[in-house]
PDB file of C-alpha atoms in Angstrom:
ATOM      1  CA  UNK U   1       0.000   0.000   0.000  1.00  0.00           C
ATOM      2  CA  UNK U   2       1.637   3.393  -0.887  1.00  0.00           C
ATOM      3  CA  UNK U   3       2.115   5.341   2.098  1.00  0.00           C
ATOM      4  CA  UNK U   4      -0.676   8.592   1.244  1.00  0.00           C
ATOM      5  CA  UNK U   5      -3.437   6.122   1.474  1.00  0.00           C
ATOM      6  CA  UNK U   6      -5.175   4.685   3.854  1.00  0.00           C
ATOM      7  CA  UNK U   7      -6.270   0.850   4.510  1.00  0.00           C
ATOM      8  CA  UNK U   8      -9.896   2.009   4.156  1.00  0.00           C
ATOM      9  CA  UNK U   9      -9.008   4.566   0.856  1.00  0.00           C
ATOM     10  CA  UNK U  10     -10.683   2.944  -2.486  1.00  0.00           C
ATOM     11  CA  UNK U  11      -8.552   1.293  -4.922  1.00  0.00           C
ATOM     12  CA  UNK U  12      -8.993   2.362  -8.557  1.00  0.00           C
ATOM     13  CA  UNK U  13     -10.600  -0.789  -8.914  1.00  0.00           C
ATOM     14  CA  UNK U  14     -13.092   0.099  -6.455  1.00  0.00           C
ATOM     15  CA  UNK U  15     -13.543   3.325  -7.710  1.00  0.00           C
ATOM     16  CA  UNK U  16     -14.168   2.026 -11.012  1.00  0.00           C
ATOM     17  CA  UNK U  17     -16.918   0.015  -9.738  1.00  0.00           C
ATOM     18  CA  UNK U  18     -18.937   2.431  -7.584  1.00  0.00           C
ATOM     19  CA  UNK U  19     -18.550   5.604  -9.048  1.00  0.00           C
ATOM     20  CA  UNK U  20     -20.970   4.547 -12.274  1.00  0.00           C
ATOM     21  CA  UNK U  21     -23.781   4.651  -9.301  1.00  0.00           C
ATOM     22  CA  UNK U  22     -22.994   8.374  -8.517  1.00  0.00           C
ATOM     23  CA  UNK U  23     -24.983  11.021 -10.954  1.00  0.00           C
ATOM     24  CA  UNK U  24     -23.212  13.137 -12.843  1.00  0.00           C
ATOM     25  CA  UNK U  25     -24.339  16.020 -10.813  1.00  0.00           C
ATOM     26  CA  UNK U  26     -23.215  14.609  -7.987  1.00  0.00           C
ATOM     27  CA  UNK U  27     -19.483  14.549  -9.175  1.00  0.00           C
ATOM     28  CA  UNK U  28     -19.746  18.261 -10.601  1.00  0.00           C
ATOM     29  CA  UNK U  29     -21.047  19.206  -7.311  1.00  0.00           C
ATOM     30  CA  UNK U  30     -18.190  17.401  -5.254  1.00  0.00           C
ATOM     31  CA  UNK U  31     -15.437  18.817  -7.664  1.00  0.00           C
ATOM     32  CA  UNK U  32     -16.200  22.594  -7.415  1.00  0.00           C
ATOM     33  CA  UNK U  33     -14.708  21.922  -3.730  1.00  0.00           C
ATOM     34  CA  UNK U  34     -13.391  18.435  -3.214  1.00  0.00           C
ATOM     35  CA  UNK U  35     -13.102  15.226  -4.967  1.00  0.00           C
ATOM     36  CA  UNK U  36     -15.982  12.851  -4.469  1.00  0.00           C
ATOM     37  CA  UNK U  37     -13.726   9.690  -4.553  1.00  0.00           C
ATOM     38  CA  UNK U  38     -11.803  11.528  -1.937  1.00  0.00           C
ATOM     39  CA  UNK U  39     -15.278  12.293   0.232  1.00  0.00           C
ATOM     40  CA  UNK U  40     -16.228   8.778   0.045  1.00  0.00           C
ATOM     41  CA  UNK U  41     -12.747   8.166   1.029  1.00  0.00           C
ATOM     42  CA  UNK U  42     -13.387  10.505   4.489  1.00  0.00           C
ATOM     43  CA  UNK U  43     -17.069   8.468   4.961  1.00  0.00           C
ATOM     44  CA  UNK U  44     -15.449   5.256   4.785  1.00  0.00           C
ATOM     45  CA  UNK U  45     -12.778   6.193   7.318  1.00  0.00           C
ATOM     46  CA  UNK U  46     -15.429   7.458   9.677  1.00  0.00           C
ATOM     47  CA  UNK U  47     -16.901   4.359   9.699  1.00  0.00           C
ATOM     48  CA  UNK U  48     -14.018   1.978   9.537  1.00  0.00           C
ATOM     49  CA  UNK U  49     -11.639   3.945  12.332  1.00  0.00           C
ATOM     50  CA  UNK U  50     -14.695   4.699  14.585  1.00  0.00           C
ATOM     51  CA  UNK U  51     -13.696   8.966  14.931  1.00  0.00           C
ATOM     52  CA  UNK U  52     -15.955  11.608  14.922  1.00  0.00           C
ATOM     53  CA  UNK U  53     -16.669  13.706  12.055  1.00  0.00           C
ATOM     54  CA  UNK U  54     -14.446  16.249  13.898  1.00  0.00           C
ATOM     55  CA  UNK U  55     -11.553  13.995  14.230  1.00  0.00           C
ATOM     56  CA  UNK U  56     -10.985  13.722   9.611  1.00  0.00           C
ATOM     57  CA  UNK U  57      -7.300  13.573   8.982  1.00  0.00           C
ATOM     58  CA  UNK U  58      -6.372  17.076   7.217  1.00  0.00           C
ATOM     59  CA  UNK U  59      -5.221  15.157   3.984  1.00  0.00           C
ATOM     60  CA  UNK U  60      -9.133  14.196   3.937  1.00  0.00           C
ATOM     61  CA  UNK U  61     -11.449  16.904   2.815  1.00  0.00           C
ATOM     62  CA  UNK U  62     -12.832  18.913   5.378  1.00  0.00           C
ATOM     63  CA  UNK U  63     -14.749  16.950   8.043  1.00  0.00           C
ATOM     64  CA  UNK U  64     -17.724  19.565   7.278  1.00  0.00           C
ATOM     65  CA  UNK U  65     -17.766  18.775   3.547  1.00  0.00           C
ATOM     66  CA  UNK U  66     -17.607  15.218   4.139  1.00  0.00           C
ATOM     67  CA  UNK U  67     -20.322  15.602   6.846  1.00  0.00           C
ATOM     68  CA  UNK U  68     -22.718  17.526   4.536  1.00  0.00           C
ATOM     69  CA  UNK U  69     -22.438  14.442   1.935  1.00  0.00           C
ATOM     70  CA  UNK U  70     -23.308  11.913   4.191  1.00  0.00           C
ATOM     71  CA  UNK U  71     -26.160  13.744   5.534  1.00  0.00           C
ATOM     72  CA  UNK U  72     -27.170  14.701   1.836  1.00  0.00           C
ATOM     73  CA  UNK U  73     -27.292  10.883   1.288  1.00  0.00           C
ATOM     74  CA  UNK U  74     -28.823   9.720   4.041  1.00  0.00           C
ATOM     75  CA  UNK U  75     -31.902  12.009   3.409  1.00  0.00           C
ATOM     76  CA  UNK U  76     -32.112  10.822   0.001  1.00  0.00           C
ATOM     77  CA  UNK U  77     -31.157   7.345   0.821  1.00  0.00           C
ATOM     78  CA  UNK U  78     -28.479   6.774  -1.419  1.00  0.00           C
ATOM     79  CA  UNK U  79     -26.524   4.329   0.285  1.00  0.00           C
ATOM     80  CA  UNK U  80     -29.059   2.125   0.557  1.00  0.00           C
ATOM     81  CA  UNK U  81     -28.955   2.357  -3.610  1.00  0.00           C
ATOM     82  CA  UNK U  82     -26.204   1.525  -4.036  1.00  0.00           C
ATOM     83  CA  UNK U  83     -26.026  -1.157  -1.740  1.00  0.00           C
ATOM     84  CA  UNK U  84     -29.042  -2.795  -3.890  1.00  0.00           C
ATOM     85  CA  UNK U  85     -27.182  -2.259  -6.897  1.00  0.00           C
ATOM     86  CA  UNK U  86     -24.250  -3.775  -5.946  1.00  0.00           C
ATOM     87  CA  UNK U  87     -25.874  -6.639  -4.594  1.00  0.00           C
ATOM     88  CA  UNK U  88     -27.153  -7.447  -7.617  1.00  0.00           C
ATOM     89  CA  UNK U  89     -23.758  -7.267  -9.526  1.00  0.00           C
ATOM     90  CA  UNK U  90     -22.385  -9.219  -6.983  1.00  0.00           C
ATOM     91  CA  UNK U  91     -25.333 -12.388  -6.997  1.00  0.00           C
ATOM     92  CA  UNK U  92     -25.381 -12.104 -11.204  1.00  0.00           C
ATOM     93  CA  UNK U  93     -21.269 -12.455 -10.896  1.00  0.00           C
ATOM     94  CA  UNK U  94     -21.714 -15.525  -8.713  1.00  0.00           C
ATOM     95  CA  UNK U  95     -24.139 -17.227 -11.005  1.00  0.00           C
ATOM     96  CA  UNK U  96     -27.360 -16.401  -9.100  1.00  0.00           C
ATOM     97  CA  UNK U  97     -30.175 -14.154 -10.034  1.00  0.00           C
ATOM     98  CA  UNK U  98     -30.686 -11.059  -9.129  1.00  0.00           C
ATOM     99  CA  UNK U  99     -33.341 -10.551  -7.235  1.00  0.00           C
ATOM    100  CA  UNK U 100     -33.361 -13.409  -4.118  1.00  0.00           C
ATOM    101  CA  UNK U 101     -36.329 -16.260  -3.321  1.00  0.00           C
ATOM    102  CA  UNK U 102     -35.070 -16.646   0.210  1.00  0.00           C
ATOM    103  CA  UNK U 103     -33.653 -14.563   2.957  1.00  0.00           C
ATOM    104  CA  UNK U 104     -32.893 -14.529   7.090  1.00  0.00           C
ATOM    105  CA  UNK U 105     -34.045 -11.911   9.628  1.00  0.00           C
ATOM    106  CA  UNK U 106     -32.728 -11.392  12.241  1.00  0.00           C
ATOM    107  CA  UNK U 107     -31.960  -8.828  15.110  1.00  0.00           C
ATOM    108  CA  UNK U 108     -29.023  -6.937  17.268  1.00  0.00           C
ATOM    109  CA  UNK U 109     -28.980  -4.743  20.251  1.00  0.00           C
ATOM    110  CA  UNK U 110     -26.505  -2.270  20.468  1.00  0.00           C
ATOM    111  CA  UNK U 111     -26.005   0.226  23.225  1.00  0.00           C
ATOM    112  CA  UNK U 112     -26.139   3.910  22.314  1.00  0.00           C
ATOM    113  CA  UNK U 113     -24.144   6.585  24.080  1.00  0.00           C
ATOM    114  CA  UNK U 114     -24.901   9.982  24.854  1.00  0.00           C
ATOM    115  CA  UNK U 115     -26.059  11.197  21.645  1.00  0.00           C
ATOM    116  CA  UNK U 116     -29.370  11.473  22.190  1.00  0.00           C
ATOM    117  CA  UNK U 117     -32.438   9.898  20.018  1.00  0.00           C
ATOM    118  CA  UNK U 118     -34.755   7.376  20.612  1.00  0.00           C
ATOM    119  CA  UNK U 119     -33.775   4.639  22.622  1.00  0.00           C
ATOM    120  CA  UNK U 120     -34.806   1.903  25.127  1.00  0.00           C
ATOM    121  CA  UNK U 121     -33.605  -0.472  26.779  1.00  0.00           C
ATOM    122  CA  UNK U 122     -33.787  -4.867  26.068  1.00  0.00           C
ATOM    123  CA  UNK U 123     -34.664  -6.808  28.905  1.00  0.00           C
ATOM    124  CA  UNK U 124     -33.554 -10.071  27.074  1.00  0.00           C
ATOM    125  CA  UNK U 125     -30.087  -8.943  26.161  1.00  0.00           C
ATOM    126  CA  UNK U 126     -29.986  -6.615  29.112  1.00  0.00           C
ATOM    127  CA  UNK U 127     -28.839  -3.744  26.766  1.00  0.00           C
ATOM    128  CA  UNK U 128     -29.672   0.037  26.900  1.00  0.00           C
ATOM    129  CA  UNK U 129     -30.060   1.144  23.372  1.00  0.00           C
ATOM    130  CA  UNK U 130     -31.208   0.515  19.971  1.00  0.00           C
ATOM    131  CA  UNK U 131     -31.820  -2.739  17.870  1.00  0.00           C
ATOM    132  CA  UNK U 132     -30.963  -3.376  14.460  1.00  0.00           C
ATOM    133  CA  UNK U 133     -33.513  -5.576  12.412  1.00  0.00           C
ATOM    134  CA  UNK U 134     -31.996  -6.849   8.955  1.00  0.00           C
ATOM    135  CA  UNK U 135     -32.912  -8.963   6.553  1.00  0.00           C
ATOM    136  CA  UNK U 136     -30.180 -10.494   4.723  1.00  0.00           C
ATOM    137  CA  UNK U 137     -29.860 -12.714   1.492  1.00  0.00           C
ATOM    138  CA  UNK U 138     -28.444 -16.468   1.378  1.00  0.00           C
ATOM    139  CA  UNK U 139     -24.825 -14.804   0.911  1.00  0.00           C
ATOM    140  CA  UNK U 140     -25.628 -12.847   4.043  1.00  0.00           C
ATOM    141  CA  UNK U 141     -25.837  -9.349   1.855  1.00  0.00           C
ATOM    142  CA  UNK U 142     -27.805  -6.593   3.341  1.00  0.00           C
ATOM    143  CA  UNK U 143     -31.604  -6.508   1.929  1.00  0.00           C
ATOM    144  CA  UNK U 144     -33.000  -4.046   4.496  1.00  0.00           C
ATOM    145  CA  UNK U 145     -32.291  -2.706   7.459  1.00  0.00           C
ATOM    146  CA  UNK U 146     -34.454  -0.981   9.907  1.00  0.00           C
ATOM    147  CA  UNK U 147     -33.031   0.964  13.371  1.00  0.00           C
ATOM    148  CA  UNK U 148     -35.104   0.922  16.475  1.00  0.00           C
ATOM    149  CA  UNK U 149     -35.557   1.142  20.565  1.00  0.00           C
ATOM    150  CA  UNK U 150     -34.186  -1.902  21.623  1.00  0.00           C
ATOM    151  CA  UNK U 151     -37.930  -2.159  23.938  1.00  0.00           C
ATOM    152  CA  UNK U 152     -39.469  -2.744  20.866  1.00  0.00           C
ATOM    153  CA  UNK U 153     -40.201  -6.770  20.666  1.00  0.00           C
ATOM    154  CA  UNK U 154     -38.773  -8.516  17.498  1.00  0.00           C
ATOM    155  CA  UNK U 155     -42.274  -9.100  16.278  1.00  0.00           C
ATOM    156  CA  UNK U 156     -43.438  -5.541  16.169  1.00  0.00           C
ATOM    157  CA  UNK U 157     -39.741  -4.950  14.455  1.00  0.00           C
ATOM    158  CA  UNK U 158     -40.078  -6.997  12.003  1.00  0.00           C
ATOM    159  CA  UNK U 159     -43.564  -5.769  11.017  1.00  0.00           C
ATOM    160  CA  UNK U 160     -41.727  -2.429  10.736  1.00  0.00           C
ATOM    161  CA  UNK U 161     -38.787  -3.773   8.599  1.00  0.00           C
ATOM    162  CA  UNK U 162     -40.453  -6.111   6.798  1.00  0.00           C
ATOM    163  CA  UNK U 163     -44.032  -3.551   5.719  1.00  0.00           C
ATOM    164  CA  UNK U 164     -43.972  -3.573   1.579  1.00  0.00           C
ATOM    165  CA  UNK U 165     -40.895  -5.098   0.713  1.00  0.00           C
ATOM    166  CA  UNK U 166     -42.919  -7.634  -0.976  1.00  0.00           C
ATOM    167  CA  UNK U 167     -42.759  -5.281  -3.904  1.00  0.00           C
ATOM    168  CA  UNK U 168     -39.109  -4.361  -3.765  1.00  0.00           C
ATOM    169  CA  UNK U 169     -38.047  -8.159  -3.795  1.00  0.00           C
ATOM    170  CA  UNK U 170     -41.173 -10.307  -5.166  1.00  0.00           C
ATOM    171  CA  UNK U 171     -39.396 -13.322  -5.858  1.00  0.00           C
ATOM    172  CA  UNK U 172     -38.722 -13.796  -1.964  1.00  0.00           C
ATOM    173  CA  UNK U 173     -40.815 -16.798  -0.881  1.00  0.00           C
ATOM    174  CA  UNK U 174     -39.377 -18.306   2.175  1.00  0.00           C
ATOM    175  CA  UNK U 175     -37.462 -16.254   5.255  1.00  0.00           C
ATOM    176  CA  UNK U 176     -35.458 -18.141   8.035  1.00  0.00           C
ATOM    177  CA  UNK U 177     -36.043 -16.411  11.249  1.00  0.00           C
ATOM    178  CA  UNK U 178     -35.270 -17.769  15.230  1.00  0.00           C
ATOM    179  CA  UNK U 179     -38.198 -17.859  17.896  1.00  0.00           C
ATOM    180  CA  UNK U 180     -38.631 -14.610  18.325  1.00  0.00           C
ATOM    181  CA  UNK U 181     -40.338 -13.693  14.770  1.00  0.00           C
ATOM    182  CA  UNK U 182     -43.159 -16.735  16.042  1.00  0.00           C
ATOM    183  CA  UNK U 183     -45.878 -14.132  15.917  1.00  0.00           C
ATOM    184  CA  UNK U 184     -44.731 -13.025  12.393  1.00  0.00           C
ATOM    185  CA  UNK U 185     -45.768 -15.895  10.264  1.00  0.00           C
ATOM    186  CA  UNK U 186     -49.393 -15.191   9.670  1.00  0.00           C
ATOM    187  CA  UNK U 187     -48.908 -11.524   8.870  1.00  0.00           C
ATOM    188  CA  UNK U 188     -46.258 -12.358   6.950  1.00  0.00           C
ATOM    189  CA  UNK U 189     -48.341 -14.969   4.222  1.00  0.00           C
ATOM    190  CA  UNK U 190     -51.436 -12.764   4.848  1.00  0.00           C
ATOM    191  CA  UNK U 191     -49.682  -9.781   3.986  1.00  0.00           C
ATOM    192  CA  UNK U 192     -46.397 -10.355   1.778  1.00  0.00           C
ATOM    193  CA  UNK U 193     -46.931 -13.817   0.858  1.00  0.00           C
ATOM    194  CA  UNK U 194     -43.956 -15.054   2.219  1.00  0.00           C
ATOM    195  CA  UNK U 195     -43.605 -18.215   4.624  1.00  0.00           C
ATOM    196  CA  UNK U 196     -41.580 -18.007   7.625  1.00  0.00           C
ATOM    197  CA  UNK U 197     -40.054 -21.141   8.551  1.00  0.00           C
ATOM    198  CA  UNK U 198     -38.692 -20.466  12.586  1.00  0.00           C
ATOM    199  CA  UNK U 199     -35.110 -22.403  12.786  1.00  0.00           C
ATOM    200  CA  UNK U 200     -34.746 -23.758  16.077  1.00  0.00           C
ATOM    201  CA  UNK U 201     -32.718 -26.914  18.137  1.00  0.00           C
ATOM    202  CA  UNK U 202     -34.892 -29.755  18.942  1.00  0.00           C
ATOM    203  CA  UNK U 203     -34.930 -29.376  21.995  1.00  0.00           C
ATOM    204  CA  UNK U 204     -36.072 -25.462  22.349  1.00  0.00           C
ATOM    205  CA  UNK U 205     -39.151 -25.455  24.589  1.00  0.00           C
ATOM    206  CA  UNK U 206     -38.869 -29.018  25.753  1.00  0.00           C
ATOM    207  CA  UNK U 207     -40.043 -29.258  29.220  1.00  0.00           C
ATOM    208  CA  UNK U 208     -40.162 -33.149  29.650  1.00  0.00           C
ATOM    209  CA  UNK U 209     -40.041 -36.132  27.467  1.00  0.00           C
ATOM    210  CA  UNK U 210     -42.202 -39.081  27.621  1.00  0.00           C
ATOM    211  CA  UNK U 211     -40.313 -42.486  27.937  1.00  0.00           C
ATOM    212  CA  UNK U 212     -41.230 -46.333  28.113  1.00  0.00           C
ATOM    213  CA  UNK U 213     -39.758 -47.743  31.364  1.00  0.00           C
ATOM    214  CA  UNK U 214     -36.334 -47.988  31.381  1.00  0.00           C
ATOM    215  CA  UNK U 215     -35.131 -45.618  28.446  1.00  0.00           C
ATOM    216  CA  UNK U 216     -32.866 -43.080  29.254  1.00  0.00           C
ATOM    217  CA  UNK U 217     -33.842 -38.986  28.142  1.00  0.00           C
ATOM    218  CA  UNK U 218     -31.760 -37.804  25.359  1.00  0.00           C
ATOM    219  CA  UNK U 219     -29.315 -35.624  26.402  1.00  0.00           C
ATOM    220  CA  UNK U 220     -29.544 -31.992  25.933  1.00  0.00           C
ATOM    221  CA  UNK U 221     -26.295 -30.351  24.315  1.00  0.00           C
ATOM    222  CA  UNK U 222     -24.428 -28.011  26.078  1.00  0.00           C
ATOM    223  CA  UNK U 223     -22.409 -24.657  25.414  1.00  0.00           C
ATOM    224  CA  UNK U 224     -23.610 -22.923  21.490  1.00  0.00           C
ATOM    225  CA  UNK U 225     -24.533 -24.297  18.737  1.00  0.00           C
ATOM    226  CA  UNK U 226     -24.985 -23.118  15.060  1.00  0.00           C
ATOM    227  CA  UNK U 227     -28.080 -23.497  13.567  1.00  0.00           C
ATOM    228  CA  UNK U 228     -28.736 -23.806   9.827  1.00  0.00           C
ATOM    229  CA  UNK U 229     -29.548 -20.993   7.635  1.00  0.00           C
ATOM    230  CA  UNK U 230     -29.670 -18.735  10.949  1.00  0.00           C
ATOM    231  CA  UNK U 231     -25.646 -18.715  10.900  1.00  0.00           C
ATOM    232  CA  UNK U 232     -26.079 -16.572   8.003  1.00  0.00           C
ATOM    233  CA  UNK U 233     -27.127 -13.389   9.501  1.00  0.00           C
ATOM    234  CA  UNK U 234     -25.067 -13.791  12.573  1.00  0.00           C
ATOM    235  CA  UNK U 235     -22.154 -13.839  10.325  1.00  0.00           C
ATOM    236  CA  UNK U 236     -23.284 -10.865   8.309  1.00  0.00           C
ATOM    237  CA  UNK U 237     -23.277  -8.967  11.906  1.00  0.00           C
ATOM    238  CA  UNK U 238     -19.932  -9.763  12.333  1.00  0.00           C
ATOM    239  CA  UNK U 239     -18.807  -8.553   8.823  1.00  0.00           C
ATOM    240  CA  UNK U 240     -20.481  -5.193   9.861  1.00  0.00           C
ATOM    241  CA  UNK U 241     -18.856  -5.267  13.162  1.00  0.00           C
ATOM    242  CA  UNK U 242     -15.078  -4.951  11.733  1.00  0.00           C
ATOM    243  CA  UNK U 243     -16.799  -1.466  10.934  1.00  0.00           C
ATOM    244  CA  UNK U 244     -15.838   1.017  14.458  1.00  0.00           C
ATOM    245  CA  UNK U 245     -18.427   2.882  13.665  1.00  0.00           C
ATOM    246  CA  UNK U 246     -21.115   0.079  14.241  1.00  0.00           C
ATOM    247  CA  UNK U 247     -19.535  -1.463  17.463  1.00  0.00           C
ATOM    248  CA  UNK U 248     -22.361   1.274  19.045  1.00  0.00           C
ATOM    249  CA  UNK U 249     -24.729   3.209  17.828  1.00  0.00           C
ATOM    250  CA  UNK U 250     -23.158   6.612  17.920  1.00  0.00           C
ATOM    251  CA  UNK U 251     -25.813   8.463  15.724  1.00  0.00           C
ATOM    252  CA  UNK U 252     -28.315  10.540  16.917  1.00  0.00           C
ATOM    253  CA  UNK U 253     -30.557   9.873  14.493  1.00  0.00           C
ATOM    254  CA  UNK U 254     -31.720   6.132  13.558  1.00  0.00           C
ATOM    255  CA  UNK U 255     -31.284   6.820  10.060  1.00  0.00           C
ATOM    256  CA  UNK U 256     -27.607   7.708  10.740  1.00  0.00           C
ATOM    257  CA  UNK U 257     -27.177   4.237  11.815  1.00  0.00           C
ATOM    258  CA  UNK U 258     -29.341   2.769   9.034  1.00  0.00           C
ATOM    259  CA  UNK U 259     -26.937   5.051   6.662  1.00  0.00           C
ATOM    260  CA  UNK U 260     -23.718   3.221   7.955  1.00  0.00           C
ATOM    261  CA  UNK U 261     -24.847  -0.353   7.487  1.00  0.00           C
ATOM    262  CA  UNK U 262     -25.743   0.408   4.485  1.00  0.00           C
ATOM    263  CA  UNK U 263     -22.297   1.961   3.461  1.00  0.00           C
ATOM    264  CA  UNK U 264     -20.411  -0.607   5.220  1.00  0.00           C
ATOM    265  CA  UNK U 265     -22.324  -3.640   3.182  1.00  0.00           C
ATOM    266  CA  UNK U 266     -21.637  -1.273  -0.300  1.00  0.00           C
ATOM    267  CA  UNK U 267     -17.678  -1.662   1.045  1.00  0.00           C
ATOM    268  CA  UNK U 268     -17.602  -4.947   1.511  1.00  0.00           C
ATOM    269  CA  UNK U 269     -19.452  -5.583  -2.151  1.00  0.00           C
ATOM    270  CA  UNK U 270     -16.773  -3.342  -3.641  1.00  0.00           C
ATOM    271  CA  UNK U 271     -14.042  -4.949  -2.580  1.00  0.00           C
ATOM    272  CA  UNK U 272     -15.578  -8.329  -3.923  1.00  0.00           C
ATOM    273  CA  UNK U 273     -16.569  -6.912  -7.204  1.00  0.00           C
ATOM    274  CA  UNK U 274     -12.981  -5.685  -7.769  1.00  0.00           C
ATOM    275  CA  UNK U 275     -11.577  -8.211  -7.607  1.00  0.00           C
ATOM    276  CA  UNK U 276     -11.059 -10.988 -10.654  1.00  0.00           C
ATOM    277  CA  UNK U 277     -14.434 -13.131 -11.521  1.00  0.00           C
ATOM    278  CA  UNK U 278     -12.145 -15.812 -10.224  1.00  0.00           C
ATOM    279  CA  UNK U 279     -11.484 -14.626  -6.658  1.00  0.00           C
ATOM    280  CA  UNK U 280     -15.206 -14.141  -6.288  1.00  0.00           C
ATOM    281  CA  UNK U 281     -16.357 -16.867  -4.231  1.00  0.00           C
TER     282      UNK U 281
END
């Protein structure tokens, strides 16, 4: 790596790749002042180091100009664009179709700092904050994302994420979800058509087991163990949490934090996309 840039500074490659999904006046408009590869540059190292806006290197552009792109994208809910067009570049690369027939939901609490917004506070995970609901394809990419109290139960979140999408991805016909999304499934085939199929261990909600004299209960496992198909979000979680930025919610607003999952899943795609076809998988 040549010592100007930094580890979270796109490549030309990865220029190449996202900068067809910026408008035209969006460059012109970056240029009279600063670079838009360059502003993207300053985004991504907000979100990768974990500063605040206040903290941009001086070789950056100014943390204000960089700050008044972000917030002119998350209003207009560009990242989330792009993140749906790279997605499907990166599915048609792999051989699969564009639009998905199956997904995961799933959710994470997060605590929040001093900030301000809405918050509340999780009883289950014992966390003061906010929750992030997400629904994820089978390669664990970002579909949606919705930002939350954490008091708000995974049911009623996942009304709130999952409200419409039936028309953004219509070929969806099955979602994987754990337990907690129980109370979705008849909203969810009354009102998007989809079937939710809850993954669970065989023995979740066992409270005795009937046996003929003599047989011994089956044991119970101990410690964790990784279900099928949920694995998939829990590992998309982790991808975002290499991201600082995302190891709380820092944002104010819970668009702010929608904004930054949605940029960090657009950096990860990059990087896949530019690299060969061959290096793909």
């Amino acid at each position: 790596m040549p010592p100007d840039r930094y580890p979270t500074d796109l490549t030309d490659q990865e220029w190449a790749v996202v900068s067809k999904l910026f408008t035209k006046s969006e460059h012109r408009g970056a240029q009279r002042k600063h670079d838009l590869r360059r502003v993207i540059d300053g985004c991504l190292y907000v979100l990768r180091g974990g500063i605040a806006w206040r903290m941009m290197p001086h070789d950056l552009p100014p943390w204000t100009d960089v700050y008044d792109h972000f917030r002119r994208w998350r209003k207009n809910g560009k990242w989330e664009q792009v993140n749906a067009a790279l997605r499907e570049q990166y599915r048609t690369r792999r051989g699969r179709k564009a639009q998905p027939t199956a997904a995961a939901i799933d959710s994470q609490s997060v605590k929040t700092t001093e900030s301000g917004g809405p918050r509340g506070y999780d009883g289950g995970k014992k966390i003061s904050g906010r929750k992030r609901q997400t629904l994820v394809d089978t390669e664990g990419d970002v579909l949606k994302v919705r930002v939350h109290p954490a008091d708000l139960h995974d049911k009623a979140g996942g009304i709130l994420l999952l409200s419409g999408l039936h028309l953004w991805f219509p070929a969806i016909q099955l979602v994987w979800a754990d337990t907690h999304y129980q109370g979705l499934k008849t909203w969810a085939k009354d009102r998007l058509g989809w079937t939710i199929e809850v993954v669970k261990h065989w023995w979740t909600g066992v409270q005795g087991f009937w046996l003929a004299p003599g047989q011994e209960p089956p044991e119970i496992p101990k410690g964790f163990h990784v279900l099928p198909r949920r694995w998939v979000a829990e590992r998309t979680f982790a991808w975002l949490g290499r991201h600082r930025r995302l190891s709380k919610d820092y944002e104010r607003l819970p668009e702010s934090e929608e904004t930054f999952i949605y940029m960090a899943m657009s950096h990860i795609l990059v990087k896949r996309l530019a690299r060969p076809p061959s290096h793909l998988h």
